[in-house]
Amino acid sequence: MTALAQALAKGSLGNRLWLYSNYHCNLTCTYCLTESGPLVSRRELDPDTMVDLAHEARALGFTQLGITGGEPFLIPHMPELLLELSRVLPVLVLTNGTLFRRALLDRMAPLADADVTLQISLDHPDPVANDVMRGPQNFRKVVDAVPALLRHGIGVRIATTVEDPDADDLARLCALHRNLGITDDDHIVRPILRRGRARTGDMGVVARYLDLPPELTVTADGAFWSPFGPTVTGGVLDTDLLLTRTVRPLQRPVQAMLTVLGARPEGADSTLNIR
Amino acid sequence: MSAAVPPVDVPTRPGGAPRITLIDAASAGLLLRQHFSSGDPGPVIASLAHVPELVGPTLPFLGAVLGPSWIPAREKEIVILRTSAVMGCRYCTEAHSVVALDSGLNVREVRALRGELPVGDVFTAEEERALVAWCDAVAQGAEADIRQARQVLDVDDARLVELTLLVATTVMLNRYATALALPTSLDVRERLLREDL
């Protein structure tokens, strides 16, 4: 058994390979780790490269893919790319859920039969409080998109990112997501991480690399320890969680990851529930 | 044949801000933290840290070529400092002026290697003048000069290989440090001022 296979089997390395499809976004969320927005550098991963990486990941023993950004659905052919990726490995896509108008929903239809799940951000049960963090009309667009996607047969999870969780707000949010058709198992709650725009805005919890579950993450800038690694602060890429600039063959960053994992103290598991 | 060292044009390059951001401990990638754990690792590592996977293979290579070996430190520093001066590398010339002093060269010898005094007036040993001529020829790369310098450099093949790799590696670092305008560290500057260099 290879060192990678052992790490994946033990769970000391996450079995999902994350790909940052792009860094630009139609939103400018106040706590965004990557300082994404409409005008930032796109830093896109080439779709062919993403497919090649998916094949490499499967050959190495990874069992899932994660796609994040930026907003992945700003990439013109994202539904078709997701279909192709899902033929290699099951795919989880992180999206703000605001772009699913009729035309895009129609193009999403073939994904009903594919192993693709969308994770949509929704932070607060009150539209105003939610939209202060995420942008105008975000709440309405999300609560419209979730049932529409479910009607198209596409799997949806809800991710809630909060600074100070309030029990009452959380209860109302859970009632809302259940009403939208999302079960409790498909709702995750996580803290704001003090990186990127959250750091500039004096929000969130500080996380060392030991606090972040190791999940190999590939971007146009290189390979990182975790999907929370390739953040941007003050317009500059954070490199503290950078593993390698070289991402292909995927074995190169995998080897770097295993080297770091080998130096990780025993029992250094995540404590912040960051996922 | 005696080792006359003809004057060479030792260029001087002005200092200035580095052309890249130097990585600090807070920004150092996960594979590199050991290099930053004792403080500032110097601009070569702090620049290479932009590409973490280059650090691992590069440092052992540089250590093997530039670091302690069976060739005496004085001899190696003559090569490194002379080559750096001929190549006009401000960063390497300043840094290795200090290392040369610490390796037993005196201030006049350092000045001569930097092109500020005639080498023939300062270095009396024939073999050291021949070594300087070899550095000049290899660094500048003209076949005729290399052929002539080899005739007066009385060393065996093993020594020739190591000395030549030392020149070549120094040239590589000279190009790297000059192109990126790596900054001389404060402690080196202070030492050079104290030594009037």
Short mmCIF file of C-alpha atoms in Angstrom, two decimals:
data_model
loop_
_atom_site.label_atom_id
_atom_site.label_comp_id
_atom_site.label_asym_id
_atom_site.label_seq_id
_atom_site.Cartn_x
_atom_site.Cartn_y
_atom_site.Cartn_z
CA MET A 1 0.00 0.00 0.00
CA THR A 2 1.44 3.39 -0.93
CA ALA A 3 1.89 6.19 1.58
CA LEU A 4 -0.92 8.06 -0.13
CA ALA A 5 -3.25 5.07 0.01
CA GLN A 6 -2.46 4.65 3.70
CA ALA A 7 -3.13 8.35 4.40
CA LEU A 8 -6.43 8.21 2.51
CA ALA A 9 -7.46 4.98 4.22
CA LYS A 10 -6.63 6.36 7.68
CA GLY A 11 -8.38 9.61 6.92
CA SER A 12 -5.24 11.59 7.74
CA LEU A 13 -5.59 13.06 4.25
CA GLY A 14 -8.99 13.98 2.87
CA ASN A 15 -10.13 11.82 -0.04
CA ARG A 16 -11.43 14.82 -1.98
CA LEU A 17 -9.25 16.77 -4.40
CA TRP A 18 -10.32 20.41 -4.53
CA LEU A 19 -9.98 22.49 -7.67
CA TYR A 20 -10.30 26.28 -7.70
CA SER A 21 -11.98 26.80 -11.06
CA ASN A 22 -11.59 30.59 -10.84
CA TYR A 23 -11.30 33.48 -8.42
CA HIS A 24 -13.80 35.98 -9.79
CA CYS A 25 -17.34 36.26 -8.48
CA ASN A 26 -20.51 38.23 -9.06
CA LEU A 27 -20.68 38.87 -5.29
CA THR A 28 -18.33 40.69 -2.91
CA CYS A 29 -19.06 38.97 0.41
CA THR A 30 -17.72 40.73 3.48
CA TYR A 31 -15.88 37.66 4.80
CA CYS A 32 -14.69 36.20 1.50
CA LEU A 33 -11.42 34.32 1.98
CA THR A 34 -10.28 34.98 -1.55
CA GLU A 35 -11.35 38.61 -1.82
CA SER A 36 -13.38 37.53 -4.81
CA GLY A 37 -15.50 39.99 -6.72
CA PRO A 38 -16.44 41.00 -10.24
CA LEU A 39 -13.21 42.87 -10.98
CA VAL A 40 -10.53 40.61 -9.50
CA SER A 41 -8.07 38.61 -11.55
CA ARG A 42 -9.88 35.49 -12.78
CA ARG A 43 -7.01 33.02 -12.20
CA GLU A 44 -8.94 30.27 -13.95
CA LEU A 45 -7.92 26.67 -14.09
CA ASP A 46 -8.16 25.52 -17.66
CA PRO A 47 -11.12 23.07 -18.02
CA ASP A 48 -8.96 20.48 -19.81
CA THR A 49 -6.47 20.68 -16.96
CA MET A 50 -9.29 20.12 -14.48
CA VAL A 51 -10.39 17.00 -16.31
CA ASP A 52 -6.82 15.72 -16.52
CA LEU A 53 -6.35 16.37 -12.81
CA ALA A 54 -9.55 14.47 -12.07
CA HIS A 55 -8.21 11.44 -13.92
CA GLU A 56 -4.88 11.71 -12.13
CA ALA A 57 -6.66 12.02 -8.80
CA ARG A 58 -8.71 8.90 -9.39
CA ALA A 59 -5.64 6.95 -10.46
CA LEU A 60 -3.88 8.01 -7.25
CA GLY A 61 -6.77 6.92 -5.05
CA PHE A 62 -8.77 10.08 -4.42
CA THR A 63 -12.49 9.32 -4.41
CA GLN A 64 -14.15 12.74 -4.70
CA LEU A 65 -13.72 16.11 -6.34
CA GLY A 66 -14.57 19.53 -4.99
CA ILE A 67 -14.95 22.58 -7.20
CA THR A 68 -14.82 26.02 -5.70
CA GLY A 69 -13.80 29.59 -6.46
CA GLY A 70 -14.74 32.45 -6.92
CA GLU A 71 -18.10 31.56 -8.33
CA PRO A 72 -17.67 28.45 -10.50
CA PHE A 73 -20.83 29.09 -12.51
CA LEU A 74 -19.29 32.23 -14.00
CA ILE A 75 -17.21 29.82 -16.08
CA PRO A 76 -19.17 29.60 -19.34
CA HIS A 77 -19.28 25.83 -19.75
CA MET A 78 -19.41 24.82 -16.09
CA PRO A 79 -22.49 22.53 -16.35
CA GLU A 80 -20.90 20.60 -19.21
CA LEU A 81 -17.56 20.48 -17.39
CA LEU A 82 -19.26 19.16 -14.25
CA LEU A 83 -20.88 16.41 -16.26
CA GLU A 84 -17.50 15.40 -17.66
CA LEU A 85 -15.84 15.55 -14.23
CA SER A 86 -18.61 13.51 -12.65
CA ARG A 87 -17.85 10.69 -15.08
CA VAL A 88 -14.46 10.48 -13.36
CA LEU A 89 -15.32 11.09 -9.70
CA PRO A 90 -18.30 12.36 -7.68
CA VAL A 91 -18.30 16.15 -7.58
CA LEU A 92 -19.24 18.68 -4.92
CA VAL A 93 -19.51 22.26 -6.23
CA LEU A 94 -19.49 25.30 -3.96
CA THR A 95 -21.66 28.07 -5.39
CA ASN A 96 -23.38 31.21 -4.21
CA GLY A 97 -26.54 30.02 -5.93
CA THR A 98 -27.42 33.37 -7.47
CA LEU A 99 -26.95 32.59 -11.15
CA PHE A 100 -29.57 29.86 -11.65
CA ARG A 101 -31.98 31.56 -13.98
CA ARG A 102 -33.97 29.57 -16.53
CA ALA A 103 -31.24 29.24 -19.17
CA LEU A 104 -28.64 27.95 -16.73
CA LEU A 105 -31.14 25.66 -15.05
CA ASP A 106 -31.97 24.13 -18.41
CA ARG A 107 -28.26 23.46 -19.01
CA MET A 108 -28.05 21.89 -15.55
CA ALA A 109 -30.73 19.33 -16.43
CA PRO A 110 -28.29 16.62 -17.63
CA LEU A 111 -26.65 16.70 -14.20
CA ALA A 112 -29.76 15.12 -12.69
CA ASP A 113 -28.36 11.72 -13.56
CA ALA A 114 -24.81 12.62 -12.58
CA ASP A 115 -23.05 12.40 -9.21
CA VAL A 116 -22.92 16.16 -8.74
CA THR A 117 -23.97 18.01 -5.60
CA LEU A 118 -24.18 21.77 -5.22
CA GLN A 119 -23.30 23.39 -1.90
CA ILE A 120 -25.03 26.76 -1.71
CA SER A 121 -24.23 29.44 0.83
CA LEU A 122 -27.03 30.80 3.01
CA ASP A 123 -25.98 32.50 6.20
CA HIS A 124 -29.04 33.90 7.93
CA PRO A 125 -32.81 33.31 8.06
CA ASP A 126 -33.49 37.04 7.70
CA PRO A 127 -33.03 38.44 4.20
CA VAL A 128 -31.59 41.74 5.41
CA ALA A 129 -29.05 40.18 7.75
CA ASN A 130 -28.08 37.63 5.10
CA ASP A 131 -27.73 40.20 2.36
CA VAL A 132 -25.61 42.56 4.45
CA MET A 133 -22.94 39.87 4.45
CA ARG A 134 -23.43 38.49 0.95
CA GLY A 135 -24.96 41.17 -1.23
CA PRO A 136 -28.30 42.57 -2.40
CA GLN A 137 -31.01 40.06 -3.32
CA ASN A 138 -28.78 37.14 -2.33
CA PHE A 139 -31.37 35.66 0.03
CA ARG A 140 -34.18 35.79 -2.50
CA LYS A 141 -32.07 34.30 -5.28
CA VAL A 142 -30.94 31.43 -3.08
CA VAL A 143 -34.38 30.53 -1.77
CA ASP A 144 -35.59 30.56 -5.39
CA ALA A 145 -32.66 28.51 -6.67
CA VAL A 146 -32.66 25.70 -4.12
CA PRO A 147 -36.13 24.29 -4.88
CA ALA A 148 -35.61 24.87 -8.60
CA LEU A 149 -32.42 22.82 -8.56
CA LEU A 150 -34.10 20.12 -6.50
CA ARG A 151 -36.95 20.02 -9.02
CA HIS A 152 -34.33 19.43 -11.70
CA GLY A 153 -33.13 16.42 -9.70
CA ILE A 154 -29.85 18.02 -8.66
CA GLY A 155 -28.50 17.40 -5.18
CA VAL A 156 -28.16 20.49 -2.97
CA ARG A 157 -26.52 21.16 0.39
CA ILE A 158 -26.67 24.40 2.34
CA ALA A 159 -23.55 25.87 3.96
CA THR A 160 -23.91 28.51 6.65
CA THR A 161 -20.89 30.60 7.57
CA VAL A 162 -21.33 32.60 10.75
CA GLU A 163 -19.30 34.77 13.07
CA ASP A 164 -21.27 34.25 16.30
CA PRO A 165 -23.95 31.59 15.87
CA ASP A 166 -27.20 32.55 17.60
CA ALA A 167 -29.29 29.55 18.63
CA ASP A 168 -32.57 31.18 17.66
CA ASP A 169 -31.26 32.33 14.27
CA LEU A 170 -29.84 28.88 13.64
CA ALA A 171 -33.15 27.22 14.52
CA ARG A 172 -35.00 29.51 12.12
CA LEU A 173 -32.41 28.88 9.43
CA CYS A 174 -32.82 25.13 9.86
CA ALA A 175 -36.59 25.50 9.60
CA LEU A 176 -36.04 27.46 6.40
CA HIS A 177 -33.72 24.91 4.79
CA ARG A 178 -36.07 22.07 5.71
CA ASN A 179 -38.88 24.05 4.14
CA LEU A 180 -36.75 24.41 1.01
CA GLY A 181 -36.29 20.63 0.91
CA ILE A 182 -32.83 20.34 2.45
CA THR A 183 -32.42 17.84 5.27
CA ASP A 184 -30.37 18.48 8.39
CA ASP A 185 -27.71 16.08 7.06
CA ASP A 186 -27.25 18.40 4.10
CA HIS A 187 -26.79 21.54 6.16
CA ILE A 188 -23.37 22.45 7.47
CA VAL A 189 -22.49 25.33 9.77
CA ARG A 190 -18.95 26.62 9.94
CA PRO A 191 -17.11 29.59 11.40
CA ILE A 192 -15.74 32.51 9.45
CA LEU A 193 -12.04 32.00 8.97
CA ARG A 194 -9.79 34.97 9.65
CA ARG A 195 -8.21 35.12 6.23
CA GLY A 196 -8.74 37.26 3.16
CA ARG A 197 -11.46 39.88 3.43
CA ALA A 198 -12.48 38.56 6.85
CA ARG A 199 -9.02 39.33 8.16
CA THR A 200 -9.09 42.83 6.71
CA GLY A 201 -12.53 43.29 8.25
CA ASP A 202 -11.40 41.97 11.64
CA MET A 203 -13.70 38.95 11.54
CA GLY A 204 -13.41 35.25 12.11
CA VAL A 205 -11.29 32.73 13.93
CA VAL A 206 -7.57 32.30 13.45
CA ALA A 207 -6.72 28.88 12.06
CA ARG A 208 -3.26 27.34 11.91
CA TYR A 209 -2.64 24.62 9.39
CA LEU A 210 -3.12 22.08 12.16
CA ASP A 211 -6.68 23.36 12.56
CA LEU A 212 -7.53 22.79 8.92
CA PRO A 213 -8.33 19.30 7.66
CA PRO A 214 -5.72 18.41 5.04
CA GLU A 215 -7.40 18.29 1.64
CA LEU A 216 -5.19 18.73 -1.38
CA THR A 217 -6.29 21.84 -3.27
CA VAL A 218 -5.16 22.88 -6.72
CA THR A 219 -5.44 26.39 -8.11
CA ALA A 220 -3.96 28.30 -11.02
CA ASP A 221 -1.29 29.47 -8.53
CA GLY A 222 -0.24 26.08 -7.20
CA ALA A 223 -1.23 23.35 -4.76
CA PHE A 224 -2.28 24.05 -1.18
CA TRP A 225 -2.85 22.23 2.09
CA SER A 226 -6.59 22.92 2.21
CA PRO A 227 -9.32 24.69 0.25
CA PHE A 228 -8.96 27.37 2.93
CA GLY A 229 -5.33 27.84 1.91
CA PRO A 230 -5.23 29.76 -1.37
CA THR A 231 -6.68 32.91 0.15
CA VAL A 232 -6.01 36.48 -0.92
CA THR A 233 -5.34 39.35 1.45
CA GLY A 234 -4.88 42.90 0.25
CA GLY A 235 -4.82 41.61 -3.33
CA VAL A 236 -1.88 39.32 -2.64
CA LEU A 237 -2.06 35.53 -2.62
CA ASP A 238 -1.38 34.05 0.83
CA THR A 239 1.40 31.47 0.54
CA ASP A 240 1.60 30.17 4.10
CA LEU A 241 -0.37 27.05 3.14
CA LEU A 242 1.24 26.67 -0.28
CA LEU A 243 2.72 23.26 -0.97
CA THR A 244 4.05 23.50 -4.51
CA ARG A 245 3.67 25.70 -7.56
CA THR A 246 3.90 22.61 -9.72
CA VAL A 247 0.55 20.83 -9.85
CA ARG A 248 1.13 18.29 -12.58
CA PRO A 249 1.83 15.51 -12.37
CA LEU A 250 -0.43 15.50 -9.32
CA GLN A 251 2.06 13.18 -7.64
CA ARG A 252 4.31 16.21 -7.07
CA PRO A 253 1.99 18.10 -4.70
CA VAL A 254 0.78 14.80 -3.26
CA GLN A 255 4.35 14.00 -2.24
CA ALA A 256 4.73 17.44 -0.68
CA MET A 257 1.45 16.93 1.19
CA LEU A 258 2.62 13.58 2.51
CA THR A 259 5.90 15.15 3.63
CA VAL A 260 4.02 17.77 5.64
CA LEU A 261 1.61 15.14 6.97
CA GLY A 262 4.58 13.08 8.11
CA ALA A 263 5.82 16.01 10.18
CA ARG A 264 2.39 16.65 11.68
CA PRO A 265 2.19 15.89 15.41
CA GLU A 266 0.09 12.93 16.52
CA GLY A 267 -3.48 13.85 17.40
CA ALA A 268 -3.33 17.11 15.47
CA ASP A 269 -6.89 16.86 14.30
CA SER A 270 -9.09 19.73 13.35
CA THR A 271 -10.78 21.48 16.24
CA LEU A 272 -12.56 24.31 14.48
CA ASN A 273 -15.09 22.33 12.47
CA ILE A 274 -13.90 24.10 9.35
CA ARG A 275 -15.07 22.28 6.25
CA MET B 1 54.43 29.89 -17.60
CA SER B 2 53.68 32.41 -14.87
CA ALA B 3 50.22 33.45 -13.78
CA ALA B 4 49.96 37.08 -14.68
CA VAL B 5 46.45 38.28 -14.01
CA PRO B 6 45.55 40.93 -16.56
CA PRO B 7 43.26 43.67 -15.34
CA VAL B 8 39.62 42.88 -15.91
CA ASP B 9 36.74 45.25 -16.05
CA VAL B 10 34.97 44.57 -12.79
CA PRO B 11 31.57 46.16 -13.23
CA THR B 12 29.74 47.74 -10.39
CA ARG B 13 26.00 47.64 -10.15
CA PRO B 14 23.95 50.01 -8.07
CA GLY B 15 21.81 48.69 -5.26
CA GLY B 16 18.08 49.17 -5.15
CA ALA B 17 14.85 47.63 -4.08
CA PRO B 18 14.47 43.92 -4.79
CA ARG B 19 12.37 43.12 -7.82
CA ILE B 20 10.28 40.62 -5.88
CA THR B 21 8.68 40.42 -2.47
CA LEU B 22 10.84 38.42 -0.10
CA ILE B 23 8.86 35.76 1.72
CA ASP B 24 8.85 36.13 5.50
CA ALA B 25 8.15 33.58 8.22
CA ALA B 26 4.42 34.32 8.21
CA SER B 27 4.15 33.67 4.46
CA ALA B 28 6.52 30.72 4.20
CA GLY B 29 4.91 27.59 2.79
CA LEU B 30 4.44 24.51 4.91
CA LEU B 31 7.52 22.74 3.57
CA LEU B 32 9.75 25.72 4.34
CA ARG B 33 9.00 26.56 7.95
CA GLN B 34 12.21 24.96 9.21
CA HIS B 35 14.21 27.47 7.16
CA PHE B 36 12.48 30.39 8.87
CA SER B 37 12.35 28.99 12.38
CA SER B 38 15.60 30.66 13.45
CA GLY B 39 14.82 34.04 11.94
CA ASP B 40 15.57 35.62 8.58
CA PRO B 41 17.08 32.93 6.34
CA GLY B 42 18.52 35.51 3.94
CA PRO B 43 17.29 36.74 0.59
CA VAL B 44 18.26 33.66 -1.45
CA ILE B 45 15.96 31.38 0.53
CA ALA B 46 13.39 34.14 1.05
CA SER B 47 13.15 34.54 -2.72
CA LEU B 48 13.27 30.84 -3.61
CA ALA B 49 10.41 30.35 -1.13
CA HIS B 50 8.03 31.68 -3.77
CA VAL B 51 8.42 28.25 -5.37
CA PRO B 52 8.67 25.89 -2.40
CA GLU B 53 9.56 22.80 -4.39
CA LEU B 54 12.75 24.48 -5.65
CA VAL B 55 14.11 25.01 -2.15
CA GLY B 56 14.45 21.33 -1.30
CA PRO B 57 16.74 20.39 -4.20
CA THR B 58 18.54 23.74 -4.51
CA LEU B 59 19.88 24.23 -1.00
CA PRO B 60 21.69 20.89 -0.71
CA PHE B 61 23.25 21.52 -4.13
CA LEU B 62 24.44 24.99 -3.15
CA GLY B 63 25.66 23.67 0.17
CA ALA B 64 27.65 20.90 -1.48
CA VAL B 65 29.26 23.23 -4.00
CA LEU B 66 29.75 26.41 -1.98
CA GLY B 67 30.02 24.98 1.52
CA PRO B 68 32.88 23.24 3.33
CA SER B 69 34.61 20.53 1.30
CA TRP B 70 38.09 19.08 0.77
CA ILE B 71 39.09 22.36 -0.95
CA PRO B 72 40.23 24.87 1.70
CA ALA B 73 37.75 27.61 2.55
CA ARG B 74 40.25 30.34 1.61
CA GLU B 75 40.63 28.90 -1.88
CA LYS B 76 36.86 28.61 -2.32
CA GLU B 77 36.23 32.15 -1.20
CA ILE B 78 38.86 33.45 -3.63
CA VAL B 79 36.85 31.76 -6.36
CA ILE B 80 33.42 32.93 -5.19
CA LEU B 81 34.39 36.52 -4.48
CA ARG B 82 36.48 36.94 -7.63
CA THR B 83 33.79 35.44 -9.83
CA SER B 84 31.10 37.60 -8.24
CA ALA B 85 33.16 40.74 -8.74
CA VAL B 86 33.91 39.91 -12.38
CA MET B 87 30.21 39.23 -12.92
CA GLY B 88 29.29 42.53 -11.31
CA CYS B 89 27.01 40.97 -8.72
CA ARG B 90 26.62 43.50 -5.93
CA TYR B 91 24.80 41.16 -3.58
CA CYS B 92 27.26 38.25 -3.87
CA THR B 93 30.33 40.52 -3.85
CA GLU B 94 29.22 42.23 -0.66
CA ALA B 95 28.10 39.05 1.07
CA HIS B 96 31.26 37.14 0.16
CA SER B 97 33.57 40.00 1.03
CA VAL B 98 32.53 39.26 4.59
CA VAL B 99 32.76 35.49 4.18
CA ALA B 100 36.20 35.91 2.62
CA LEU B 101 37.41 37.93 5.61
CA ASP B 102 36.06 35.23 7.89
CA SER B 103 37.87 32.62 5.79
CA GLY B 104 41.28 34.18 6.36
CA LEU B 105 41.67 36.66 3.54
CA ASN B 106 42.78 40.15 4.51
CA VAL B 107 41.22 43.43 3.48
CA ARG B 108 43.80 44.08 0.74
CA GLU B 109 43.18 40.64 -0.75
CA VAL B 110 39.45 41.26 -0.69
CA ARG B 111 40.00 44.60 -2.40
CA ALA B 112 42.17 42.98 -5.05
CA LEU B 113 39.60 40.28 -5.76
CA ARG B 114 36.97 43.02 -6.06
CA GLY B 115 39.13 44.73 -8.70
CA GLU B 116 40.10 47.67 -6.50
CA LEU B 117 43.81 46.73 -6.36
CA PRO B 118 46.00 44.83 -8.87
CA VAL B 119 45.82 41.11 -8.09
CA GLY B 120 49.50 40.66 -8.94
CA ASP B 121 50.51 43.25 -6.34
CA VAL B 122 48.56 41.63 -3.53
CA PHE B 123 48.63 37.89 -4.16
CA THR B 124 52.22 36.68 -4.07
CA ALA B 125 51.55 32.95 -4.37
CA GLU B 126 51.76 31.78 -7.95
CA GLU B 127 48.97 29.21 -7.48
CA GLU B 128 46.55 31.83 -6.15
CA ARG B 129 47.22 34.16 -9.06
CA ALA B 130 46.61 31.23 -11.38
CA LEU B 131 43.36 30.50 -9.57
CA VAL B 132 42.19 34.09 -10.01
CA ALA B 133 43.06 33.92 -13.71
CA TRP B 134 41.04 30.70 -13.99
CA CYS B 135 38.04 32.38 -12.37
CA ASP B 136 38.28 35.34 -14.72
CA ALA B 137 38.52 33.11 -17.78
CA VAL B 138 35.71 30.73 -16.83
CA ALA B 139 33.37 33.49 -15.69
CA GLN B 140 33.88 35.45 -18.90
CA GLY B 141 33.76 32.30 -20.97
CA ALA B 142 36.22 32.96 -23.81
CA GLU B 143 37.81 29.71 -25.00
CA ALA B 144 41.22 31.28 -25.68
CA ASP B 145 41.37 32.73 -22.16
CA ILE B 146 40.29 29.43 -20.63
CA ARG B 147 42.98 27.54 -22.58
CA GLN B 148 45.64 30.00 -21.47
CA ALA B 149 44.50 30.00 -17.84
CA ARG B 150 44.48 26.19 -17.73
CA GLN B 151 48.13 26.14 -18.77
CA VAL B 152 49.17 27.96 -15.60
CA LEU B 153 46.70 26.38 -13.19
CA ASP B 154 48.62 23.44 -11.77
CA VAL B 155 45.85 21.28 -10.32
CA ASP B 156 44.66 17.73 -10.95
CA ASP B 157 41.40 16.89 -12.64
CA ALA B 158 39.40 16.47 -9.43
CA ARG B 159 40.40 19.91 -8.17
CA LEU B 160 39.76 21.43 -11.58
CA VAL B 161 36.26 19.96 -11.65
CA GLU B 162 35.32 21.27 -8.23
CA LEU B 163 36.84 24.71 -8.75
CA THR B 164 35.16 25.04 -12.13
CA LEU B 165 31.78 23.96 -10.80
CA LEU B 166 32.29 26.51 -8.04
CA VAL B 167 32.86 29.26 -10.60
CA ALA B 168 29.88 28.12 -12.67
CA THR B 169 27.56 27.87 -9.68
CA THR B 170 28.67 31.29 -8.50
CA VAL B 171 27.90 32.69 -11.95
CA MET B 172 24.43 31.16 -11.70
CA LEU B 173 23.87 32.79 -8.32
CA ASN B 174 25.33 36.07 -9.58
CA ARG B 175 22.78 36.16 -12.39
CA TYR B 176 19.98 35.21 -10.01
CA ALA B 177 20.86 37.77 -7.33
CA THR B 178 21.49 40.55 -9.83
CA ALA B 179 18.36 39.94 -11.86
CA LEU B 180 16.17 39.95 -8.75
CA ALA B 181 18.19 42.77 -7.11
CA LEU B 182 18.48 40.84 -3.87
CA PRO B 183 19.26 43.19 -0.99
CA THR B 184 22.41 43.01 1.10
CA SER B 185 21.57 42.26 4.70
CA LEU B 186 22.07 44.91 7.35
CA ASP B 187 24.72 42.98 9.25
CA VAL B 188 26.81 42.57 6.09
CA ARG B 189 26.54 46.27 5.35
CA GLU B 190 27.60 47.15 8.87
CA ARG B 191 30.59 44.80 8.70
CA LEU B 192 31.67 46.22 5.35
CA LEU B 193 31.51 49.73 6.78
CA ARG B 194 33.60 48.67 9.75
CA GLU B 195 36.19 47.12 7.43
CA ASP B 196 36.11 50.19 5.17
CA LEU B 197 35.07 48.02 2.23
#
